[in-house]
Short mmCIF file of C-alpha atoms in Angstrom, two decimals:
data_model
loop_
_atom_site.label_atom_id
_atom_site.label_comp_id
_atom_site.label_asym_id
_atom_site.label_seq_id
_atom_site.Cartn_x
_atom_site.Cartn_y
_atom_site.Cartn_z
CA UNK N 14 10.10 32.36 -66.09
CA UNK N 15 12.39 34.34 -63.47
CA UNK N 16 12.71 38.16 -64.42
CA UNK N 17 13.09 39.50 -61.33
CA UNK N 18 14.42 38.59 -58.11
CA UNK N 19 12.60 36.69 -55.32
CA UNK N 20 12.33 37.09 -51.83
CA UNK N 21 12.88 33.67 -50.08
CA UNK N 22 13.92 34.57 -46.46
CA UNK N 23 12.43 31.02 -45.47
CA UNK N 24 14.85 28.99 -48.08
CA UNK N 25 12.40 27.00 -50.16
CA UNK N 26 13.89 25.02 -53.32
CA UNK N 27 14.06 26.80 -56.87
CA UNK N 28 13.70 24.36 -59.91
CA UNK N 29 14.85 26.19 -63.52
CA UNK N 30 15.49 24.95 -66.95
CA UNK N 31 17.07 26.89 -69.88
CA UNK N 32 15.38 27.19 -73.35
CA UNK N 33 17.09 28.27 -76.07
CA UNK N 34 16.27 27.89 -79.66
CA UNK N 35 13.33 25.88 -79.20
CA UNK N 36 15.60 23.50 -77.16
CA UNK N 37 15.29 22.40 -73.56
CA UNK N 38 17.51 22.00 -71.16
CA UNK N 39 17.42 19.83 -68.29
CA UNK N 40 16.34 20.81 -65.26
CA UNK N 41 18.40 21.94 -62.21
CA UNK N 42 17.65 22.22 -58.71
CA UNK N 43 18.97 24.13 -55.72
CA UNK N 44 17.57 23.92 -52.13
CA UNK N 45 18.27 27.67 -50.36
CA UNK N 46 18.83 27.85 -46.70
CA UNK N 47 16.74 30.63 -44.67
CA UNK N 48 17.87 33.96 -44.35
CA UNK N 49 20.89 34.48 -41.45
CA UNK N 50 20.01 38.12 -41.54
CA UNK N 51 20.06 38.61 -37.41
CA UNK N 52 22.00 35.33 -36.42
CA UNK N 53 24.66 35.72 -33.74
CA UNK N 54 28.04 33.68 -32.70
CA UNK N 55 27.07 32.46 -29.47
CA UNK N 56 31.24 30.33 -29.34
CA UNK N 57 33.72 29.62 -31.64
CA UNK N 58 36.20 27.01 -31.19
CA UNK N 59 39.07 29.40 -33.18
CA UNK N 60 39.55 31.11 -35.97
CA UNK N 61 42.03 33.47 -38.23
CA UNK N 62 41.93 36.79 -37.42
CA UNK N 63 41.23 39.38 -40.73
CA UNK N 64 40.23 36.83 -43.27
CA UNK N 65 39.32 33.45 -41.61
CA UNK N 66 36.55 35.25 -39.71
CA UNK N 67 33.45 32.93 -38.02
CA UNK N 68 30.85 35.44 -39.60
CA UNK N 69 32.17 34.50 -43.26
CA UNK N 70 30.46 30.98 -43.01
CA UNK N 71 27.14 32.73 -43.12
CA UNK N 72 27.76 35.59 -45.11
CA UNK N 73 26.68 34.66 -48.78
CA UNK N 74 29.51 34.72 -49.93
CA UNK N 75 31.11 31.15 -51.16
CA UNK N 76 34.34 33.01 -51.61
CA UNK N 77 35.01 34.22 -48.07
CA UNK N 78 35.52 31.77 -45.23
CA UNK N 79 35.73 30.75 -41.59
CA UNK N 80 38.42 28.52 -40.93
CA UNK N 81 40.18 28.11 -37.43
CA UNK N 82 43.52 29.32 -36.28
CA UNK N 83 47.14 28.12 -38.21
CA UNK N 84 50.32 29.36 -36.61
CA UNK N 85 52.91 29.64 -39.52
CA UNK N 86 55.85 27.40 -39.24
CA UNK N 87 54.53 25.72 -35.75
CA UNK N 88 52.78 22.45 -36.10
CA UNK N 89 50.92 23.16 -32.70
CA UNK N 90 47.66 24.35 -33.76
CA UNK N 91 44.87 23.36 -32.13
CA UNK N 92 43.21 20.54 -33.36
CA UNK N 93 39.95 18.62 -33.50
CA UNK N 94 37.17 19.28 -32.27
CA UNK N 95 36.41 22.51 -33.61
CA UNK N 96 33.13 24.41 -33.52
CA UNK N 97 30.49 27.08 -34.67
CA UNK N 98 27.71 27.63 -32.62
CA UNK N 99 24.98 30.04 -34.02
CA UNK N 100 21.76 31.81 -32.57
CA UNK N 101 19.35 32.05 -34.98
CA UNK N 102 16.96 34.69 -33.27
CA UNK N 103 14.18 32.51 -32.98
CA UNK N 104 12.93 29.12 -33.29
CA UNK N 105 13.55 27.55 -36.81
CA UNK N 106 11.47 24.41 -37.50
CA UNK N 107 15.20 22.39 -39.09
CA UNK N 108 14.88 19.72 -42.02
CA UNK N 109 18.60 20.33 -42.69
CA UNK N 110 21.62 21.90 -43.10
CA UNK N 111 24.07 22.48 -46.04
CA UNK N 112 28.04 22.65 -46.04
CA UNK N 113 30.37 24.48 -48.35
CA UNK N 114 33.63 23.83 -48.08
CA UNK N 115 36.15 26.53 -48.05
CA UNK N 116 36.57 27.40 -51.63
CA UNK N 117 40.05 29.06 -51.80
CA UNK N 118 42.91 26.19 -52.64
CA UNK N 119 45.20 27.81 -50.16
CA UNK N 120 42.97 27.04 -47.16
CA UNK N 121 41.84 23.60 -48.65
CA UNK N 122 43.13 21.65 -45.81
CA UNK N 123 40.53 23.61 -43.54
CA UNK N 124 37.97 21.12 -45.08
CA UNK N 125 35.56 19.03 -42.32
CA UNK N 126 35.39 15.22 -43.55
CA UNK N 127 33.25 14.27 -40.21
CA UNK N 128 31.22 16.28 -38.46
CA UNK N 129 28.66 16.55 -36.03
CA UNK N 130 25.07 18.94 -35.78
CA UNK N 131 24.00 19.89 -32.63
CA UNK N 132 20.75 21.83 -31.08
CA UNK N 133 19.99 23.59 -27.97
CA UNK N 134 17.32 25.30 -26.39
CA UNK N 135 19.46 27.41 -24.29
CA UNK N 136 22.89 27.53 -26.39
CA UNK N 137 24.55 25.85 -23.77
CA UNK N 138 23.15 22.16 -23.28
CA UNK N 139 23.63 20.35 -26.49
CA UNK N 140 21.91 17.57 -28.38
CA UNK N 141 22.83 15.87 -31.19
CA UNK N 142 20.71 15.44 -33.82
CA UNK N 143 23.27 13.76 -36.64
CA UNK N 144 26.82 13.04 -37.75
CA UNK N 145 27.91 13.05 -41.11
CA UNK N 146 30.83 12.36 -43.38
CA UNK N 147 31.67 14.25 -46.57
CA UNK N 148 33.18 11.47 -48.93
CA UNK N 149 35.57 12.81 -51.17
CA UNK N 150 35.43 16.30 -50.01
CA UNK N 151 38.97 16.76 -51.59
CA UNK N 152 38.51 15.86 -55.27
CA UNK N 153 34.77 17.71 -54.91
CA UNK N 154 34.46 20.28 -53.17
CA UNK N 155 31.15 21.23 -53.61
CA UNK N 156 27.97 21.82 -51.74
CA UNK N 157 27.08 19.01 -49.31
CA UNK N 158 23.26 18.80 -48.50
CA UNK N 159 22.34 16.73 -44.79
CA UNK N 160 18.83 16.10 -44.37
CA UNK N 161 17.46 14.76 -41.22
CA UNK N 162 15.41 11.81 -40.34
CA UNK N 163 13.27 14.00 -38.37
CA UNK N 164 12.27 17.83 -38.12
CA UNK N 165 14.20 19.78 -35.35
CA UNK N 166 13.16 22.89 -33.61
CA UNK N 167 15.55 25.02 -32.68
CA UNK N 168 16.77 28.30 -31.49
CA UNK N 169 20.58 27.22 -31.71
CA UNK N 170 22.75 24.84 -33.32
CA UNK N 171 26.49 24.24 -33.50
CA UNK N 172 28.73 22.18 -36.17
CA UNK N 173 31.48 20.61 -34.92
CA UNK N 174 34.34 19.56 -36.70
CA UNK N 175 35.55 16.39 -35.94
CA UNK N 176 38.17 15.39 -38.62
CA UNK N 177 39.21 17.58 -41.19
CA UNK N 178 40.24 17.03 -44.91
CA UNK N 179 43.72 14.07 -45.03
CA UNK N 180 43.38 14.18 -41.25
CA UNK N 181 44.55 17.99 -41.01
CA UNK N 182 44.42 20.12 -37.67
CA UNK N 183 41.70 22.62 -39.05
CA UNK N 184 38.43 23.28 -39.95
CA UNK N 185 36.30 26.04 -41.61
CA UNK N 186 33.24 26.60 -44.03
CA UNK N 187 32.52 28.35 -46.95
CA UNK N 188 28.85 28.79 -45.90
CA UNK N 189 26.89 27.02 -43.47
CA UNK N 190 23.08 26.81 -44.88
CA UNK N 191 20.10 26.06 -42.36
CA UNK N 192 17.19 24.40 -44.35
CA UNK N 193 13.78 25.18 -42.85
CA UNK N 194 11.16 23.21 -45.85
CA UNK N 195 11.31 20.32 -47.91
CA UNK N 196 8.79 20.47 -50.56
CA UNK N 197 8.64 16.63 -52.08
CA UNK N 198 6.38 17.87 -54.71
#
C-alpha cells in the first residue's frame, strides 16, 4: 500500500493494483527513469525559442516539450537529423531509455518515427548503441520503452532524430527517460 511518496532518484519499476470493494484490479506497471536533477545540454540540433525549449524533454512534465525550430509560412526548416545530447553528471550504468512524444496536437508533427541512441565518454565521440522505430506513433502516442541488448555505461548520450512523424521536417520529445535497473523479478 502507497501512502506516501517515494524517493526513487535511481528509476526502479513500481507495480500497483486497485482494490475496491473487496474487488481487485489488475495490475499495472510503470518503469521510472533516474532522476535528471543536475543533467546539462551539452548540443542541440534546434529548437523553438519560449515554448519548444531542449530542457522541457527532461523536465517532468509530459505537457511541456522540446521540439526543433518551424519558421511560419516557409517550408525551409531544417530537417533531419536532429539531436539532444545530454550530460548526465556522472556515469549511469544504461538498460534503457524511454520516449514521450510531444503531447500537444498542435506540435504533433514534431513526433520521431526513427531514431537513433548514442553514448560518449567525452560528449564529443559518439557510439551507437541502438536504433529504433516507433510504429504507429501517430494513432498512439504514448510512452515508448527501448531496452538494450546490453548494459551501457555512460556519462553522455544523445537521441537523434532521424525521421519524424508522416515524414515531417521536425522533431521533439515530451520527456526523454534514462532507465538505470531492470528488476525481472
Amino acid at each position: 500500500r502507497y501512502s506516501e511518496p517515494m524517493d526513487l532518484p535511481d528509476g526502479g519499476l513500481i507495480k500497483a493494483r486497485t482494490i475496491m470493494d473487496g474487488e481487485t484490479g489488475p495490475v499495472e506497471e510503470r518503469r521510472l527513469g533516474i532522476d535528471p536533477s543536475g543533467w546539462e545540454i551539452i548540443s542541440v540540433s534546434s529548437f523553438q525559442s519560449r515554448w519548444g525549449l531542449a530542457e522541457n524533454a527532461f523536465d517532468g512534465d509530459p505537457f511541456t516539450a522540446w521540439f526543433t525550430s518551424r519558421r511560419r509560412g516557409d517550408d525551409t526548416a531544417p530537417g533531419h537529423p536532429h539531436h539532444l545530447a545530454l550530460d548526465m553528471g556522472r556515469i549511469i550504468q544504461i538498460n534503457g531509455f524511454t520516449y514521450l512524444p510531444p503531447q500537444d496536437s498542435r506540435i504533433s508533427g514534431s513526433m520521431i518515427e526513427t531514431c537513433r541512441f548514442e553514448i560518449s565518454e567525452d560528449g564529443k565521440n559518439w557510439n551507437i548503441v541502438q536504433k529504433c522505430e516507433f510504429g504507429n506513433i501517430m494513432n498512439d502516442p504514448s510512452r515508448r520503452l527501448v531496452i538494450f541488448d546490453n548494459v551501457q555505461s555512460s556519462r553522455y548520450f544523445r537521441l537523434t532524430s532521424l525521421k519524424g512523424r508522416e515524414n515531417n521536417p521536425y522533431a521533439g520529445a515530451a520527456e526523454i527517460e534514462i532507465i538505470s535497473q531492470i528488476d525481472t523479478k
